[in-house]
Short mmCIF file of C-alpha atoms and ligand atoms in Angstrom, two decimals:
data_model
loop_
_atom_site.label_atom_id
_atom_site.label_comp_id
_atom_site.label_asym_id
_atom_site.label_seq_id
_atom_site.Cartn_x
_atom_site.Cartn_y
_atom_site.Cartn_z
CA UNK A 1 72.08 125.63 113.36
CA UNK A 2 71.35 123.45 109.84
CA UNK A 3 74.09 123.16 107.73
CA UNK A 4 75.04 121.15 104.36
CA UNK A 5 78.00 119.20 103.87
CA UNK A 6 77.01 117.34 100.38
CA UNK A 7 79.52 114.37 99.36
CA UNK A 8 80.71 115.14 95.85
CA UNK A 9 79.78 114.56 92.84
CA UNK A 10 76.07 114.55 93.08
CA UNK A 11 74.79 112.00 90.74
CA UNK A 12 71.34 112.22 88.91
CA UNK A 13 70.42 110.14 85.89
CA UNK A 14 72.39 112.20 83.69
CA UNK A 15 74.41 114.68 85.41
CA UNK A 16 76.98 115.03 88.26
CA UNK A 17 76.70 118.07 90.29
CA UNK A 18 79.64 119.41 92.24
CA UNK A 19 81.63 122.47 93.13
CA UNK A 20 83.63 124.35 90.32
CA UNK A 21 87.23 124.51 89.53
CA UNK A 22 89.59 126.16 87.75
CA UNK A 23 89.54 123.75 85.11
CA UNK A 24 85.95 124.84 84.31
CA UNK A 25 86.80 128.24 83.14
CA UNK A 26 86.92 127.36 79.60
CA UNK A 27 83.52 126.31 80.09
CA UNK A 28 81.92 128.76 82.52
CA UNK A 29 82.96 131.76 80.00
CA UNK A 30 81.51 129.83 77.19
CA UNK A 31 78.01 130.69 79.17
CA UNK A 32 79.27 133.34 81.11
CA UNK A 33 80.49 135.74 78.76
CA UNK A 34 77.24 135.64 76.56
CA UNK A 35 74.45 138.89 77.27
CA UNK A 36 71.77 136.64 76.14
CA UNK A 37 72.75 134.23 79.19
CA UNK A 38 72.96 137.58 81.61
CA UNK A 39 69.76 139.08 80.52
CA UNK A 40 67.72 138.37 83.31
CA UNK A 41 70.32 137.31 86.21
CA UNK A 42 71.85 140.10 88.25
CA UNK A 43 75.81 139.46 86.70
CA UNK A 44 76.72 140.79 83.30
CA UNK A 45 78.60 139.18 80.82
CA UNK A 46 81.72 137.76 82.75
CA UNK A 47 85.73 137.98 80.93
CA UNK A 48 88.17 135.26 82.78
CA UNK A 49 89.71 137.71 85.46
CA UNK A 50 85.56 137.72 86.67
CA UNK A 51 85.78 134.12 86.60
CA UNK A 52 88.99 133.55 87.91
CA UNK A 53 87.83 136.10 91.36
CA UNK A 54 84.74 134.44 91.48
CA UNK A 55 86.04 130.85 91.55
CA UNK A 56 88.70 132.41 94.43
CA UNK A 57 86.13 133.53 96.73
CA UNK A 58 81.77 132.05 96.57
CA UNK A 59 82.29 129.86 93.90
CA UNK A 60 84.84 128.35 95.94
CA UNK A 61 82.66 126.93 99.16
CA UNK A 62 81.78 123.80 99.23
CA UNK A 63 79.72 124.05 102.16
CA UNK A 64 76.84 125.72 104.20
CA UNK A 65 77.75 126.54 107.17
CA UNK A 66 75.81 129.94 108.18
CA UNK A 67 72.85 132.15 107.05
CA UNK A 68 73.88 134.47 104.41
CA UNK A 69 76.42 131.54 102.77
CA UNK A 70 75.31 130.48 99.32
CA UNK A 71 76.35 127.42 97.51
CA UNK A 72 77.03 127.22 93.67
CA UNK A 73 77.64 124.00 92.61
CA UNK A 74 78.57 123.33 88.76
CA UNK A 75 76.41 121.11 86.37
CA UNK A 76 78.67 118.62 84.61
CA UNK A 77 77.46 116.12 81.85
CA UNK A 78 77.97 112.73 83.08
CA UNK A 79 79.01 111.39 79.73
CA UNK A 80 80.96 113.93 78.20
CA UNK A 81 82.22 115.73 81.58
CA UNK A 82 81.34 119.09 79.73
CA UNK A 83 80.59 122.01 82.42
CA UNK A 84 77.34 122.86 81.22
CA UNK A 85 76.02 125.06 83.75
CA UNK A 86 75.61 125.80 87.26
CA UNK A 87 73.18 126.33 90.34
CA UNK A 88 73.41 128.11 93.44
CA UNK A 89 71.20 127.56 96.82
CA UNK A 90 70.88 130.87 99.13
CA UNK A 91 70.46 130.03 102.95
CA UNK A 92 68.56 133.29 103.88
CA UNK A 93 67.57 132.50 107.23
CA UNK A 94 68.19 130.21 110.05
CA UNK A 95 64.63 131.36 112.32
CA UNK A 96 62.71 130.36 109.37
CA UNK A 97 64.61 128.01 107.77
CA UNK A 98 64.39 130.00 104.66
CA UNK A 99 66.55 129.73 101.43
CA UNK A 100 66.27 130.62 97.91
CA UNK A 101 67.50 128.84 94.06
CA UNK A 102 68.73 130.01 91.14
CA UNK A 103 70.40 128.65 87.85
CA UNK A 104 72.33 128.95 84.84
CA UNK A 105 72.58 126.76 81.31
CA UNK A 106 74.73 126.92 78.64
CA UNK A 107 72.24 127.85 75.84
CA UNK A 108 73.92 125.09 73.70
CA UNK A 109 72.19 122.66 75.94
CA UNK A 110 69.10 124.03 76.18
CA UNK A 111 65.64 122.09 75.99
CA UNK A 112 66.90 119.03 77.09
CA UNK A 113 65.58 119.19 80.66
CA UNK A 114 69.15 119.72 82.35
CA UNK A 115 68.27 122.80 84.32
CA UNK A 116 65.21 120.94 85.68
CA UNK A 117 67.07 117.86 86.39
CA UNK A 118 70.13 120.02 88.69
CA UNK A 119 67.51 122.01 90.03
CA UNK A 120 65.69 119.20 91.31
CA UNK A 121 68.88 117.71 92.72
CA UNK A 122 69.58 121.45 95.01
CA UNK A 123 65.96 121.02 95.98
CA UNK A 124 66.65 117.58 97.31
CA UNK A 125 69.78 118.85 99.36
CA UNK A 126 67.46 121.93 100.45
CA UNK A 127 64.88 120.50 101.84
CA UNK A 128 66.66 117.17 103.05
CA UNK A 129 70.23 117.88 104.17
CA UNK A 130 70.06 121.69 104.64
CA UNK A 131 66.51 120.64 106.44
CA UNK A 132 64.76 124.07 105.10
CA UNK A 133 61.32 124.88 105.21
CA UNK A 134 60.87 127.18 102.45
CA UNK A 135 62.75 127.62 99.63
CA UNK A 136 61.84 130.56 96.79
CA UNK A 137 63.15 131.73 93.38
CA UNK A 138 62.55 134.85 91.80
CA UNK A 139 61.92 135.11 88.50
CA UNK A 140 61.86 138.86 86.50
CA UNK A 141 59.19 138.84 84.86
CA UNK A 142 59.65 138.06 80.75
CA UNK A 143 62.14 135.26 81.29
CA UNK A 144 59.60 132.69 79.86
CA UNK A 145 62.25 129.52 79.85
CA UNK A 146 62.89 130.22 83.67
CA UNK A 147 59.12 130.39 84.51
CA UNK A 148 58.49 127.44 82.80
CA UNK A 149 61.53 125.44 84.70
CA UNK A 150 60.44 126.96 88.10
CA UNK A 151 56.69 125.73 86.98
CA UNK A 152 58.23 122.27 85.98
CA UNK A 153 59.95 122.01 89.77
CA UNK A 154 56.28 122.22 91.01
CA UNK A 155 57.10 125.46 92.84
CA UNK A 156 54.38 127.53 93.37
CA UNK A 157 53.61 130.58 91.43
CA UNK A 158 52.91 132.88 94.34
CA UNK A 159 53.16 136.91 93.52
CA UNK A 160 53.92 138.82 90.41
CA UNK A 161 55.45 142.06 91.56
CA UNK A 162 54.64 144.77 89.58
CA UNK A 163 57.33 147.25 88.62
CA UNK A 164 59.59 146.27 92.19
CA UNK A 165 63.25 145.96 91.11
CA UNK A 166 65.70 148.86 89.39
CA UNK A 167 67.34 146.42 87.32
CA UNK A 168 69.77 146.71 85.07
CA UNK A 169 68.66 150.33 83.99
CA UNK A 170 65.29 149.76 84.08
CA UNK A 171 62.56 149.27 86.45
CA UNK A 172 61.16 145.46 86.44
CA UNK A 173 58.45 143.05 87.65
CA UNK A 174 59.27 139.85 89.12
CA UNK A 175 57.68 136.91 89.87
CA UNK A 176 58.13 135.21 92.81
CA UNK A 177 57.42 131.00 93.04
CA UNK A 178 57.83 129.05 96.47
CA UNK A 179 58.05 125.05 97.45
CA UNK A 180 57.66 124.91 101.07
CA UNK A 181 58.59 121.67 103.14
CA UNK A 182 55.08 119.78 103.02
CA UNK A 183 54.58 120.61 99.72
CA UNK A 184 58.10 118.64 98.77
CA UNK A 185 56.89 115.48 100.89
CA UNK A 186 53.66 115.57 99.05
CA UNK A 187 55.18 115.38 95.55
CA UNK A 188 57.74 113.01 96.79
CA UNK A 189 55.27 110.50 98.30
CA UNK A 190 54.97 107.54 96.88
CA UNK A 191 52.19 107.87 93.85
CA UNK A 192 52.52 111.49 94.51
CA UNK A 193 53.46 114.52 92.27
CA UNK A 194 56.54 114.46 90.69
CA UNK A 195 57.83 111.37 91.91
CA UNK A 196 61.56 111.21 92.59
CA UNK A 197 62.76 111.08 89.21
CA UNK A 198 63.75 114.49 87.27
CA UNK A 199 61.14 116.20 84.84
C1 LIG B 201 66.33 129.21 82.52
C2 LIG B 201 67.12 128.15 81.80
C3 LIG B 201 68.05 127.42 82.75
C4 LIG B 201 66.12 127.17 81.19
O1 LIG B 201 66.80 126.29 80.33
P1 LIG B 201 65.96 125.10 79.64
O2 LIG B 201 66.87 124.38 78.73
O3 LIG B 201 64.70 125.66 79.09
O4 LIG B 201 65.58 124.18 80.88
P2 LIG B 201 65.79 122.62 81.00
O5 LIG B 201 67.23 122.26 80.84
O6 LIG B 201 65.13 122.21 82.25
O7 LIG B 201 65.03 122.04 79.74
C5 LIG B 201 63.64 122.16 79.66
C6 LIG B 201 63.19 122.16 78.23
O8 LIG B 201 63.61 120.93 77.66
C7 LIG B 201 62.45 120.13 77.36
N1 LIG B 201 62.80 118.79 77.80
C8 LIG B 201 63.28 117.82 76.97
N2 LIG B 201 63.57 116.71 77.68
C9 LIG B 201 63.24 116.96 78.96
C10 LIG B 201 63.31 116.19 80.15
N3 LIG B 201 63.80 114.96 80.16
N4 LIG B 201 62.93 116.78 81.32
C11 LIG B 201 62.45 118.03 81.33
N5 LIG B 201 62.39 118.82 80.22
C12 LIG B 201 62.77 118.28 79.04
C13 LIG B 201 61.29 120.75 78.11
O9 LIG B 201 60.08 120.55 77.46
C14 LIG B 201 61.70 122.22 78.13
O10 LIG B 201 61.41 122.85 76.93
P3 LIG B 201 60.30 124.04 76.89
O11 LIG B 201 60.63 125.03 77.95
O12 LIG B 201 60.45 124.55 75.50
O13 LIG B 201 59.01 123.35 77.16
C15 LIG B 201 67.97 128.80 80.67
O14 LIG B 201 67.11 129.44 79.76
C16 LIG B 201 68.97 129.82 81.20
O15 LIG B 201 70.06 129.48 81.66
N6 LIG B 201 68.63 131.13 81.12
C17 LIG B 201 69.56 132.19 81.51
C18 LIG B 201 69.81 132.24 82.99
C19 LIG B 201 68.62 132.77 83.75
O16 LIG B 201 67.87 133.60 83.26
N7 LIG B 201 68.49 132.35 85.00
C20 LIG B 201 67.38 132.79 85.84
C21 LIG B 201 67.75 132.81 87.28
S1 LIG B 201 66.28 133.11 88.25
#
């Protein structure tokens, strides 16, 4: 059975990746608590008992251990130490070595490539630690910035479901992007793709 111990922080060029605390609660509601931020993800606008619950009981593992755990890990700016947003990796399924990504910015620190850059660093731990085979994100359909990031990770763009989810009081699309193991080695090669470095 894979699992993923990470060592903490997770550095990248500009950001240090690593599990949340209660000393982030300042900063997670300054994200949180905004409907903008919750438009498209399946939470609504979070008040600090939400946080406080939530850093007691997922937000709290540091670890994979089993399918069905999920990791959410907290984005910190490496030269301010400001929380500004977090990620979470889904381990869906052990047979097929299936998982899934999602994220969350601070809007204040939007359009500098952050999201792209933590991303990038959960795909590393995905397909290399975790050892998965397939990893997905889900996009509903109209959130433009997060099609564009999941485009920028070099997933692939592989359905747009039409009309599948009851969501938040209305029936939505979604579209649904994949990376799947040989396409990571590919872009990771040397001359290849992406290259190692965040986009
Ligand atoms: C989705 C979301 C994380 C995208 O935020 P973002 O700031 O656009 O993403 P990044 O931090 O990767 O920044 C990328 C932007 O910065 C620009 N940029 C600047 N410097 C960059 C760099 N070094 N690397 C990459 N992009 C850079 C890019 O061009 C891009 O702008 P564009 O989309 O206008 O072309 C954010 O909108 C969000 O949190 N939304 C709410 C939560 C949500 O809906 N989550 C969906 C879960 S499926």
């Amino acid at each position: 059975m894979p699992d993923l111990h990470p060592s903490y922080p997770i550095r990248t060029a500009r950001l240090l990746i690593r599990p949340l605390a209660a000393a982030d609660t300042e900063d997670l509601l300054a994200y949180r608590s905004m409907e903008q931020v919750c438009r498209y993800v399946p939470f609504y606008p979070m008040d600090s008992a939400a946080v406080a619950e939530k850093l007691k009981e997922s937000w709290a593992r540091r670890m994979i251990r089993a399918e069905g755990d999920s990791l959410t890990l907290g984005v910190e700016l490496a030269e301010s130490g400001a929380l500004i947003g977090d990620v979470v990796l889904f381990f869906h399924s052990s047979e097929h070595r299936g998982g899934e990504i999602g994220w969350v910015l601070n809007p204040a620190y939007s359009g500098f490539g952050y999201a792209t850059e933590a991303c990038h660093a959960l795909l590393h731990l995905a397909f290399g630690q975790l050892g998965l085979h397939r990893v997905v994100a889900r996009v509903v359909e109209g959130n433009s910035a997060s099609l564009r990031l999941a485009d920028r990770l070099g997933m692939r763009r592989e359905a747009h479901l039409i009309s599948n989810r009851y969501f938040k009081g209305a029936w939505v699309g979604e579209v649904d992007f994949a990376l799947v193991e040989d396409d990571w080695a590919t872009q990771h090669a040397p001359g290849g793709g992406l290259g190692d470095r965040p986009r």
